[in-house]
């Protein structure tokens, strides 16, 4: 699995900032991240988190949404006004609307509590790799049997050219460019159809179904284009 | 209903007054009959006729005319003291007097009737205007009822009752009670059904039609006998009725808005309460799972202790699943739940559930057969995913490894407006005779079995399916194995975007 690939070995150890008010959770997060070769900083309030995000220059922020001095979504909004730092949200809330709010505010991914450490590390790796790859993205992106040639606007499956409609192609490139992140319905609709179509989620779903039929081995159990019910889609390379 | 009579003396005195006026003129003119010209005497009589016609009305005016002619003829025209007429031109004089009397009375009665009509119209307009003003400020049915009673008393000199539909859409007297003078309900329902005004049993029933629908019946007490209404009254009643209907509709929507607000508030409160509970229950479970994982991943535990750490992890995750089920059940059972329905292909929801239950189903064969002509369905994706997750989890728990789970979906062959989704396995099947009981809370297929669970999964499934106006049934296949069938309404799927390939 590509998700077990280690965090980039070259360069200095990635810095992860943990903003979480529950000490026991901080404790195992720290242990897990350090075992992966990350350097960690911790804080338990929104106000401190924002300051540390500025001073520590972390490569990733792990953020609990329910903090004692406010809502983590506020921190994301504030942070996004001056930083593109990847944000992984931890949430004990049941309501999908909270996740959507956090993602629309600029979070990159979320993890519902409780979660296992392997799950956490997979997400952390994906986000760190994304940030790392950002600088050296080539024109061809490959996953499974699929190759997306961004320069030639061609998609091949096991060597055969796959014919995509313009909207399908646009959706696919958007997903590929955001591999490892969760994109909300609103984000995808507004990128592909324009901001006036954010209510037309069924357009999106129908095109996603089409894309899966063309690219996935088993469209009912997709490997790459995953559904996050009530939230959006996650592309897994 | 009747018009007011003109003000003035009653009929009998009016005729006496007319006779007295003519007698007075005759008595006044008699001593002067040799000094005054007959033309002037006739003027005096004409004056009496005119006054009688103006003041006393048509009948007395005509009487005055005849008496004047008789008195003039008898006392003043030669030969005097007889009714004989020597000069035929006096016949013209008589005719003129009579004509003056008739024309005058006609003109005056016409005028006074017009004045009367104008006064009545003004009264009704004032009543209507005041009712419109009062209704625009009315916030409750009681206020409307009071305003209507006042209006009907002023505009029709009559008593009014309101009949409004109750919760079951049956017309009832408002306010309830007061059986002493109640309009006939059966007739009112007829009027409501046809939307036409009806009269009977001493009541006139006017339907209250608002732009949206019939809001009730306005009943006027009209006494026995047929109901006679003038066009003005009919118009007044119709205008008044539509004003009342609009006011009733407005009050209805005020109530609807208040109820919606209340429901929203209570759901918000419930959600924040459950949210807080969920947070407090999940936080320690998260620590448990994470700390157990840390022990295992650190990699320096003896094998047996590593297994203990794994067991702690599994138990914590199971507790978490139980917490999820309990919270879901609490949310679904504590009041109406607002579904976040969106149009979507069933395949996507099903796929999300299969993804989530992939670990449990790792040892099973899963077959998915979706009809090609399956329409988009309007579903709450999160809740519907729970439905399939719970059913898949049951299938994984209650069938031996290697069993096959088949999911089939197609337009319902029996009902064109439904889609039928079946989830069947080839395991041991459900305990016969208990198929429906399984959907009750805390009911399990096999009591005290080694398979973990408290029996909430299917109760949640049923609540969610029913919230979607769907139905779920459980049964056993003839060839063995359990089968759950969900029927969901199709609705009106939206048009899809067209794109050139």
XYZ file of C-alpha atoms in Angstrom:
738
model
C 0.000 0.000 0.000
C 1.268 3.425 -0.891
C -0.036 4.801 2.405
C 2.589 2.992 4.411
C 5.353 4.723 2.533
C 7.439 6.571 5.115
C 7.375 10.291 5.523
C 10.045 11.836 3.254
C 13.350 10.674 4.583
C 15.446 13.453 3.133
C 15.475 16.876 4.837
C 14.704 17.798 8.429
C 12.082 15.944 10.497
C 8.555 17.253 9.799
C 7.111 19.415 12.591
C 3.569 18.595 13.748
C 1.571 20.888 16.020
C -1.101 19.160 18.141
C -3.957 21.311 19.452
C -6.033 19.040 21.724
C -7.333 19.583 25.259
C -7.431 15.953 26.402
C -3.989 15.038 27.856
C -4.321 11.267 27.268
C -5.091 11.786 23.600
C -2.166 14.228 23.267
C 0.011 11.614 24.881
C -0.610 8.839 22.368
C -0.627 11.263 19.438
C 2.832 12.432 20.461
C 4.119 8.891 20.898
C 2.731 7.789 17.524
C 4.040 10.792 15.612
C 7.481 10.634 17.195
C 7.732 6.957 16.313
C 7.185 8.098 12.695
C 10.093 10.510 12.927
C 8.099 13.679 13.452
C 8.910 16.469 15.832
C 5.828 17.482 17.864
C 4.576 20.520 19.747
C 1.451 20.486 21.868
C -1.015 22.982 23.159
C -4.520 22.737 24.613
C -6.243 25.984 23.692
C -7.332 27.740 20.549
C -5.502 30.963 21.407
C -2.182 29.197 22.114
C -2.646 27.021 19.035
C -2.871 30.041 16.775
C 0.268 31.590 18.285
C 2.238 28.320 18.046
C 1.131 27.857 14.445
C 2.789 31.200 13.734
C 5.980 30.743 15.747
C 6.735 27.009 15.347
C 6.204 26.989 11.567
C 4.794 23.424 11.638
C 4.366 21.234 8.531
C 1.029 19.919 9.795
C -1.592 20.947 12.321
C -3.677 18.311 14.125
C -6.668 20.097 15.576
C -9.443 18.999 17.912
C -12.660 20.848 17.088
C -14.042 21.071 20.642
C -11.598 23.241 22.531
C -12.276 24.840 25.920
C -11.831 28.403 24.690
C -13.788 28.152 21.443
C -14.559 26.291 18.260
C -11.632 24.878 16.263
C -13.352 26.103 13.084
C -12.547 29.663 14.179
C -8.881 28.734 14.351
C -8.988 27.289 10.815
C -10.602 30.439 9.424
C -8.060 32.645 11.157
C -5.166 30.428 10.059
C -6.338 30.324 6.427
C -6.077 34.107 6.183
C -2.283 33.826 6.335
C -1.245 30.184 5.922
C -1.821 27.159 3.697
C -0.518 24.793 6.385
C -2.242 21.360 6.104
C -4.855 20.844 8.845
C -6.121 17.457 10.037
C -9.247 17.827 12.163
C -10.144 15.424 14.975
C -13.824 15.460 15.817
C -15.935 13.727 18.432
C -19.064 15.268 16.979
C -21.718 13.167 15.297
C -23.057 15.769 12.938
C -21.658 15.710 9.401
C -22.489 19.412 9.124
C -19.625 20.161 11.545
C -17.170 18.262 9.357
C -18.400 20.056 6.244
C -18.042 23.378 8.036
C -14.476 22.608 9.058
C -13.552 21.445 5.531
C -15.222 24.413 3.863
C -13.351 26.675 6.281
C -10.100 25.195 4.934
C -9.331 21.982 6.816
C -7.715 19.305 4.616
C -9.012 16.139 6.220
C -10.876 14.908 9.266
C -10.816 11.871 11.505
C -13.798 10.909 13.632
C -13.151 9.861 17.208
C -12.370 7.204 18.205
C -9.681 6.313 15.663
C -6.770 3.865 15.616
C -3.163 4.923 15.288
C -2.634 3.204 11.892
C -5.570 5.235 10.533
C -4.130 8.440 11.985
C -0.656 7.814 10.588
C -2.035 7.045 7.123
C -3.776 10.422 7.074
C -0.741 12.245 8.436
C 1.531 10.658 5.815
C -0.837 11.523 2.998
C -1.024 15.162 4.067
C 2.725 15.531 4.593
C 3.449 13.883 1.257
C 0.980 16.204 -0.430
C 2.710 19.254 0.981
C 6.063 17.786 -0.029
C 5.018 16.785 -3.532
C 3.503 20.204 -4.183
C 6.867 21.521 -5.331
C 7.741 18.709 -7.717
C 4.447 17.690 -9.358
C 5.081 16.200 -12.782
C 2.661 16.229 -15.717
C 1.721 12.555 -15.300
C -0.086 11.269 -12.234
C -0.477 7.529 -11.854
C -2.581 5.469 -9.482
C -3.499 1.785 -9.723
C -3.897 1.066 -13.442
C -4.743 4.673 -14.237
C -2.478 7.314 -15.709
C -3.565 10.926 -15.936
C -1.424 12.934 -18.351
C -2.153 16.535 -17.440
C -0.003 17.945 -20.272
C -1.793 15.984 -23.035
C -5.186 15.921 -21.250
C -5.228 12.147 -21.626
C -6.417 9.444 -19.269
C -5.265 5.853 -19.761
C -6.450 2.743 -18.002
C -4.074 -0.213 -18.299
C -2.569 1.487 -21.340
C -5.934 2.053 -23.087
C -7.178 5.596 -23.572
C -10.336 6.283 -21.555
C -12.755 8.743 -23.054
C -13.926 11.263 -20.437
C -16.393 14.117 -20.912
C -14.966 17.595 -20.196
C -16.720 17.707 -16.822
C -15.508 14.225 -15.880
C -11.973 15.213 -16.794
C -12.243 18.434 -14.793
C -13.520 16.478 -11.756
C -10.765 13.895 -12.070
C -7.965 16.470 -12.249
C -9.441 18.262 -9.248
C -9.546 15.008 -7.261
C -6.032 14.050 -8.311
C -4.640 17.469 -7.441
C -6.197 17.081 -3.980
C -5.221 13.455 -3.337
C -5.338 12.708 0.384
C -7.737 15.549 1.124
C -11.504 15.492 1.508
C -13.290 17.780 -0.926
C -16.799 18.809 0.079
C -19.736 18.779 -2.351
C -19.780 22.548 -2.187
C -16.089 22.852 -3.058
C -16.359 20.487 -6.019
C -19.561 22.018 -7.371
C -18.260 25.529 -7.106
C -14.962 24.587 -8.807
C -16.500 22.644 -11.692
C -19.941 24.160 -12.224
C -19.404 27.577 -10.647
C -20.547 29.140 -7.392
C -24.173 29.373 -8.590
C -24.551 25.603 -8.680
C -23.535 24.649 -5.146
C -27.086 23.356 -4.493
C -26.986 20.874 -7.388
C -25.260 18.055 -5.529
C -27.034 15.468 -7.694
C -25.103 16.694 -10.781
C -21.911 15.934 -8.928
C -23.079 12.505 -7.790
C -24.155 11.464 -11.257
C -20.801 12.495 -12.779
C -18.896 10.777 -9.979
C -20.828 7.595 -10.710
C -19.836 7.932 -14.372
C -16.192 8.481 -13.483
C -16.201 5.438 -11.231
C -17.705 3.257 -13.938
C -14.924 4.329 -16.303
C -12.002 4.125 -13.873
C -12.767 1.781 -10.981
C -12.523 -2.010 -11.168
C -15.592 -2.278 -8.949
C -17.645 0.928 -9.103
C -19.760 -0.178 -6.139
C -16.698 -0.589 -3.935
C -14.408 2.128 -5.284
C -10.726 2.044 -4.317
C -9.761 5.525 -5.419
C -12.815 7.759 -5.501
C -14.210 7.227 -2.002
C -17.507 8.589 -0.755
C -17.613 10.471 2.536
C -21.358 10.321 3.182
C -22.938 13.681 3.826
C -19.569 15.401 3.354
C -18.010 14.886 -0.062
C -15.320 12.777 -1.722
C -11.814 11.666 -0.913
C -9.355 10.625 -3.583
C -6.983 7.886 -2.520
C -4.052 7.197 -4.852
C -83.611 42.086 6.669
C -85.600 45.144 5.786
C -85.015 48.749 4.934
C -85.664 51.477 7.471
C -88.866 53.426 6.868
C -88.520 57.166 6.343
C -88.612 59.096 9.598
C -91.927 60.910 10.271
C -95.405 60.289 11.556
C -96.984 56.876 11.281
C -99.454 56.076 8.441
C -102.767 56.939 10.107
C -101.730 60.315 11.541
C -100.081 61.186 8.221
C -103.444 60.982 6.398
C -105.092 63.003 9.175
C -102.349 65.606 8.840
C -102.907 65.778 5.097
C -106.661 66.209 5.581
C -106.011 68.828 8.266
C -103.695 70.784 5.955
C -106.320 70.914 3.199
C -109.058 71.844 5.718
C -106.789 74.578 7.056
C -106.272 76.059 3.585
C -110.008 75.861 2.870
C -110.843 77.607 6.170
C -108.195 80.277 5.514
C -109.373 80.905 1.955
C -113.152 80.878 2.600
C -113.426 84.389 4.089
C -111.267 85.730 1.301
C -112.982 83.971 -1.587
C -114.611 87.123 -2.897
C -111.487 89.173 -2.668
C -108.974 86.727 -4.013
C -108.737 85.548 -7.559
C -109.445 81.814 -7.982
C -106.013 81.355 -9.498
C -104.448 82.488 -6.206
C -106.728 80.284 -4.126
C -105.717 77.299 -6.191
C -102.087 78.240 -5.466
C -102.809 77.933 -1.731
C -104.255 74.434 -2.244
C -101.309 73.523 -4.418
C -99.007 74.588 -1.598
C -100.868 72.326 0.843
C -100.609 69.377 -1.580
C -96.911 70.040 -2.106
C -96.216 70.183 1.629
C -98.270 67.071 2.300
C -96.444 65.163 -0.467
C -93.006 66.261 0.696
C -93.534 65.800 4.393
C -96.021 62.942 4.606
C -95.309 60.763 1.612
C -97.137 59.514 -1.420
C -100.496 58.340 0.035
C -101.228 61.425 2.118
C -100.069 63.605 -0.807
C -102.602 61.976 -3.126
C -105.293 62.260 -0.467
C -104.428 65.957 -0.102
C -104.709 66.353 -3.883
C -108.165 64.767 -4.006
C -109.391 66.691 -0.953
C -108.022 69.924 -2.462
C -109.821 69.318 -5.725
C -113.029 68.482 -3.862
C -112.770 71.477 -1.492
C -111.865 73.871 -4.326
C -114.738 72.641 -6.412
C -117.254 72.614 -3.569
C -116.467 75.926 -1.916
C -114.878 78.128 -4.549
C -115.938 77.190 -8.039
C -119.374 78.357 -9.294
C -121.911 76.973 -8.686
C -120.677 76.909 -5.097
C -121.622 74.213 -2.554
C -122.089 71.681 -5.320
C -119.629 69.443 -7.093
C -121.038 70.536 -10.399
C -118.608 72.354 -12.649
C -119.849 75.052 -14.983
C -116.596 75.939 -16.657
C -114.931 72.892 -18.138
C -111.467 74.478 -17.932
C -111.468 73.783 -14.154
C -111.113 70.130 -15.016
C -107.617 71.056 -16.212
C -106.984 72.753 -12.845
C -107.979 69.526 -11.035
C -105.758 67.464 -13.287
C -102.781 69.762 -12.642
C -103.285 69.606 -8.874
C -103.393 65.815 -9.027
C -100.335 65.672 -11.270
C -98.378 67.988 -8.957
C -99.245 65.771 -6.019
C -98.197 62.606 -7.843
C -94.948 64.002 -9.279
C -93.931 65.582 -5.989
C -94.555 62.471 -3.976
C -92.739 60.424 -6.533
C -89.720 62.745 -6.482
C -89.530 63.005 -2.708
C -89.974 59.325 -1.980
C -87.337 58.567 -4.603
C -84.971 61.064 -3.056
C -85.495 59.823 0.442
C -85.019 56.234 -0.703
C -81.742 57.181 -2.356
C -80.627 58.972 0.787
C -81.590 55.911 2.764
C -79.613 53.641 0.444
C -76.601 55.951 0.676
C -76.837 56.013 4.447
C -77.042 52.221 4.538
C -74.119 51.872 2.178
C -72.044 54.223 4.248
C -72.902 52.234 7.354
C -71.831 49.003 5.726
C -68.663 50.546 4.321
C -67.797 51.833 7.763
C -68.454 48.393 9.226
C -66.324 46.784 6.531
C -63.555 49.335 6.935
C -63.506 48.927 10.693
C -63.461 45.152 10.374
C -60.592 45.278 7.885
C -58.655 47.533 10.236
C -59.338 45.353 13.279
C -58.617 42.099 11.416
C -55.237 43.348 10.250
C -54.209 43.605 13.901
C -55.777 40.311 15.003
C -53.309 37.660 16.187
C -55.623 34.962 17.514
C -58.783 33.133 16.491
C -60.597 34.586 19.529
C -59.901 38.109 18.334
C -61.132 37.292 14.832
C -64.297 35.764 16.234
C -65.031 38.909 18.251
C -64.386 41.202 15.297
C -66.670 39.149 13.049
C -69.501 39.217 15.613
C -69.216 42.974 15.866
C -69.210 43.357 12.088
C -72.285 41.207 11.585
C -74.161 43.032 14.353
C -73.414 46.384 12.706
C -73.802 45.424 9.071
C -76.677 42.953 9.318
C -78.227 43.468 12.760
C -77.726 39.769 13.271
C -75.773 37.246 15.352
C -72.739 35.508 13.862
C -70.947 32.228 14.582
C -67.683 30.899 13.194
C -67.193 27.270 12.218
C -63.547 26.302 11.830
C -61.929 23.008 10.828
C -60.317 21.148 13.740
C -57.123 19.080 13.634
C -58.980 16.297 11.800
C -60.324 18.810 9.218
C -63.886 18.469 10.607
C -65.823 21.717 11.028
C -66.500 22.676 14.642
C -68.145 25.640 16.277
C -65.633 28.228 17.425
C -65.315 28.858 20.279
C -66.519 25.365 21.235
C -69.665 24.897 23.337
C -72.613 27.308 23.285
C -75.199 24.798 22.083
C -78.178 27.174 22.722
C -77.949 28.858 19.332
C -75.720 26.812 17.090
C -75.826 26.621 13.301
C -76.515 23.179 11.805
C -73.185 21.360 11.396
C -74.379 19.052 8.626
C -75.464 21.980 6.472
C -72.196 23.776 7.228
C -70.239 20.747 6.013
C -72.305 20.721 2.822
C -71.501 24.360 2.304
C -67.823 23.724 2.981
C -67.770 20.806 0.562
C -69.418 22.685 -2.288
C -67.913 26.073 -1.456
C -71.369 27.654 -1.959
C -73.407 29.733 0.528
C -76.400 27.838 1.918
C -79.431 28.805 4.018
C -81.427 26.651 6.384
C -82.654 26.174 9.970
C -82.583 29.917 10.547
C -78.933 30.333 9.549
C -77.231 31.647 6.463
C -73.850 29.963 5.915
C -71.133 31.798 4.012
C -67.925 29.824 3.138
C -64.685 31.584 4.100
C -62.450 31.061 1.097
C -58.850 32.193 1.281
C -56.350 32.106 -1.582
C -54.999 28.746 -0.376
C -58.107 26.883 0.738
C -61.409 26.999 2.608
C -60.724 28.331 6.102
C -64.178 27.824 7.652
C -67.807 28.927 7.559
C -69.366 32.189 8.721
C -72.916 31.559 9.998
C -75.464 34.395 10.251
C -78.636 34.004 12.328
C -81.411 35.075 9.925
C -84.525 33.824 11.724
C -87.171 31.583 10.178
C -88.359 32.121 6.663
C -86.431 32.544 3.465
C -83.254 34.648 3.530
C -83.689 37.796 1.478
C -80.578 39.726 0.741
C -80.096 42.794 -1.377
C -77.234 42.824 -3.852
C -75.418 45.297 -1.559
C -75.754 42.966 1.405
C -74.638 40.015 -0.624
C -71.587 41.935 -1.789
C -70.880 43.116 1.742
C -71.116 39.578 3.076
C -68.837 38.212 0.372
C -66.237 40.944 0.835
C -66.394 40.548 4.603
C -66.079 36.776 4.281
C -62.949 36.998 2.149
C -61.401 39.465 4.621
C -62.121 37.060 7.470
C -60.734 34.146 5.449
C -57.471 35.994 4.780
C -57.187 36.894 8.469
C -57.775 33.243 9.429
C -55.117 32.143 6.964
C -52.669 34.676 8.357
C -53.301 33.489 11.916
C -52.905 29.888 10.706
C -49.478 30.681 9.251
C -48.476 32.507 12.423
C -49.240 29.286 14.289
C -47.378 27.180 11.737
C -44.342 29.453 12.009
C -44.429 29.314 15.782
C -44.663 25.527 15.774
C -41.802 25.254 13.291
C -39.729 27.559 15.460
C -40.535 25.485 18.518
C -39.666 22.246 16.751
C -36.420 23.717 15.461
C -35.518 24.919 18.925
C -36.267 21.570 20.532
C -34.323 19.695 17.859
C -31.395 22.076 18.249
C -31.455 21.566 22.010
C -31.683 17.805 21.610
C -28.806 17.787 19.117
C -26.549 19.898 21.281
C -27.370 17.707 24.284
C -26.611 14.528 22.355
C -23.546 16.202 20.860
C -22.183 16.988 24.304
C -22.972 13.457 25.490
C -21.294 11.986 22.430
C -18.213 14.141 22.981
C -17.927 13.129 26.631
C -18.360 9.431 25.849
C -16.040 9.343 22.869
C -13.140 11.258 24.357
C -12.173 8.520 26.862
C -12.818 5.833 24.243
C -10.477 7.621 21.850
C -7.790 7.665 24.533
C -8.375 3.950 25.214
C -8.086 2.936 21.561
C -5.072 5.175 20.989
C -3.221 4.103 24.116
C -3.859 0.411 23.372
C -2.562 0.965 19.829
C 0.513 2.688 21.250
C 1.260 -0.382 23.363
C 0.949 -2.692 20.381
C 2.866 -0.498 17.961
C 5.722 0.116 20.376
C 6.487 -3.522 19.560
C 8.296 -4.606 22.738
C 5.423 -6.355 24.524
C 5.438 -10.130 25.069
C 2.978 -11.820 22.727
C 0.334 -12.469 25.387
C 0.290 -8.876 26.611
C 0.106 -7.621 23.066
C -3.056 -9.683 22.693
C -4.427 -8.080 25.864
C -3.773 -4.631 24.409
C -5.556 -5.694 21.202
C -8.502 -6.915 23.275
C -8.718 -3.564 25.075
C -8.756 -1.852 21.691
C -11.516 -4.114 20.326
C -13.672 -3.653 23.433
C -13.267 0.116 23.300
C -14.296 0.124 19.633
C -17.304 -2.046 20.435
C -18.337 0.297 23.205
C -18.001 3.136 20.759
C -20.279 1.363 18.276
C -22.790 0.842 21.072
C -22.598 4.521 21.991
C -23.249 5.390 18.347
C -26.301 3.158 18.241
C -27.686 4.518 21.509
C -27.169 8.112 20.428
C -28.743 7.414 17.030
C -31.698 5.732 18.659
C -32.115 8.652 21.059
C -32.011 11.115 18.187
C -34.452 9.140 16.035
C -36.922 8.404 18.832
C -37.057 11.680 20.721
C -39.018 13.571 18.109
C -39.272 14.316 14.423
C -35.850 14.295 12.773
C -35.032 16.663 9.949
C -33.659 14.544 7.141
C -30.944 16.050 4.956
C -32.435 14.557 1.826
C -30.633 14.873 -1.490
C -31.073 13.135 -4.822
C -28.424 10.493 -5.327
C -27.655 7.188 -6.979
C -28.238 4.290 -4.595
C -24.887 2.899 -5.705
C -23.001 5.660 -3.903
C -24.729 5.182 -0.544
C -24.395 1.439 -0.836
C -20.731 1.799 -1.766
C -20.019 3.930 1.296
C -21.648 1.302 3.520
C -19.720 -1.547 1.864
C -16.512 0.426 2.337
C -17.251 1.036 6.013
C -18.115 -2.640 6.658
C -15.345 -4.092 4.505
C -13.352 -5.328 7.557
C -16.349 -7.268 8.962
C -17.213 -8.675 5.524
C -13.650 -9.679 4.676
C -14.501 -13.396 4.996
C -17.780 -13.126 3.060
C -18.708 -12.986 -0.610
C -20.629 -9.823 -1.449
C -22.618 -9.599 -4.679
C -24.246 -6.372 -5.795
C -26.899 -6.454 -8.535
C -28.309 -3.016 -9.305
C -30.858 -2.640 -12.102
C -29.650 -0.370 -14.890
C -32.863 1.688 -14.834
C -32.651 2.521 -11.128
C -33.687 6.176 -10.683
C -31.986 8.660 -8.390
C -33.464 8.447 -4.885
C -34.019 11.280 -2.445
C -32.170 10.086 0.648
C -30.376 11.320 3.704
C -27.053 9.777 2.716
C -25.643 9.558 6.248
C -28.709 7.871 7.717
C -29.235 5.559 4.739
C -25.587 4.509 4.995
C -26.367 3.542 8.608
C -29.230 1.375 7.362
C -26.987 -0.592 5.006
C -24.114 -0.671 7.496
C -26.353 -2.193 10.164
C -27.850 -4.737 7.769
C -24.418 -5.704 6.433
C -23.057 -5.961 9.947
C -25.910 -8.282 10.913
C -25.294 -10.400 7.844
C -21.593 -10.636 8.754
C -22.372 -11.489 12.395
C -25.096 -14.057 11.896
C -23.749 -16.024 8.928
C -20.709 -18.295 8.926
C -17.559 -17.114 7.094
C -17.666 -17.857 3.395
C -21.399 -17.122 3.144
C -22.675 -14.974 0.317
C -24.458 -11.657 0.880
C -26.457 -10.474 -2.129
C -27.720 -6.920 -2.513
C -30.281 -6.426 -5.241
C -32.107 -3.241 -6.185
C -34.725 -2.678 -8.867
C -37.924 -0.723 -9.499
C -40.641 -2.491 -7.501
C -42.488 -4.814 -9.906
C -45.724 -4.361 -7.897
C -45.668 -0.604 -7.284
C -44.404 1.636 -10.047
C -43.594 4.505 -7.660
C -41.307 2.461 -5.421
C -37.866 0.976 -5.526
C -37.212 -2.369 -3.888
C -33.844 -3.055 -2.273
C -33.145 -6.554 -0.995
C -30.275 -7.676 1.171
C -30.193 -11.453 1.444
C -27.732 -14.031 2.696
C -27.463 -17.805 2.519
C -26.881 -18.291 6.254
C -29.100 -20.023 8.803
C -31.949 -17.494 8.390
C -34.116 -15.710 10.917
C -35.876 -17.516 13.765
C -39.255 -18.365 12.175
C -42.265 -16.416 13.486
C -40.175 -13.620 14.952
C -39.412 -11.727 11.747
C -41.277 -8.534 12.672
C -40.312 -8.638 16.344
C -36.685 -8.240 15.311
C -37.311 -4.590 14.551
C -38.261 -3.839 18.154
C -35.697 -2.173 20.367
C -33.456 -4.492 22.405
C -34.694 -7.568 20.556
C -32.209 -10.050 19.233
C -32.513 -13.004 16.933
C -30.996 -15.412 19.452
C -31.095 -14.379 23.076
C -27.998 -14.848 25.194
C -26.009 -15.898 22.178
C -22.275 -15.471 21.973
C -22.723 -12.888 19.230
C -22.278 -9.423 20.740
C -24.935 -6.703 20.440
C -27.919 -5.321 22.297
C -30.505 -5.383 19.517
C -30.648 -1.747 18.497
C -29.361 -2.105 14.954
C -32.619 -3.162 13.297
C -34.725 -0.749 15.358
C -32.534 2.065 14.014
C -32.837 0.655 10.497
C -36.620 0.665 10.703
C -36.785 4.199 12.151
C -34.626 5.558 9.348
C -36.481 3.708 6.578
C -39.825 4.903 7.932
C -38.550 8.467 8.197
C -37.985 8.162 4.426
C -41.627 7.031 3.951
C -40.312 3.594 3.201
C -41.086 0.128 4.552
C -38.872 -2.730 5.607
C -39.738 -6.392 5.921
C -37.760 -9.372 7.033
C -38.202 -12.978 6.033
C -36.487 -16.192 5.100
C -35.764 -17.323 1.582
C -37.320 -20.636 0.524
C -33.825 -21.913 -0.279
C -32.580 -20.791 3.164
C -31.063 -17.579 4.411
C -32.384 -14.298 5.762
C -33.708 -11.564 3.481
C -34.460 -7.937 4.282
C -36.565 -5.972 1.767
C -36.698 -2.199 1.802
C -39.216 -0.346 -0.336
C -38.550 3.348 -0.867
C -40.688 5.924 -2.706
C -39.283 7.146 -6.014
C -40.696 10.696 -5.944
C -39.914 13.060 -8.797
C -36.202 12.849 -9.596
C -34.772 16.133 -10.888
C -33.634 16.549 -14.474
C -30.006 15.741 -15.077
C -27.535 18.056 -16.761
C -26.887 17.309 -20.408
C -23.324 17.249 -21.643
C -21.859 16.393 -24.995
C -19.518 13.464 -24.645
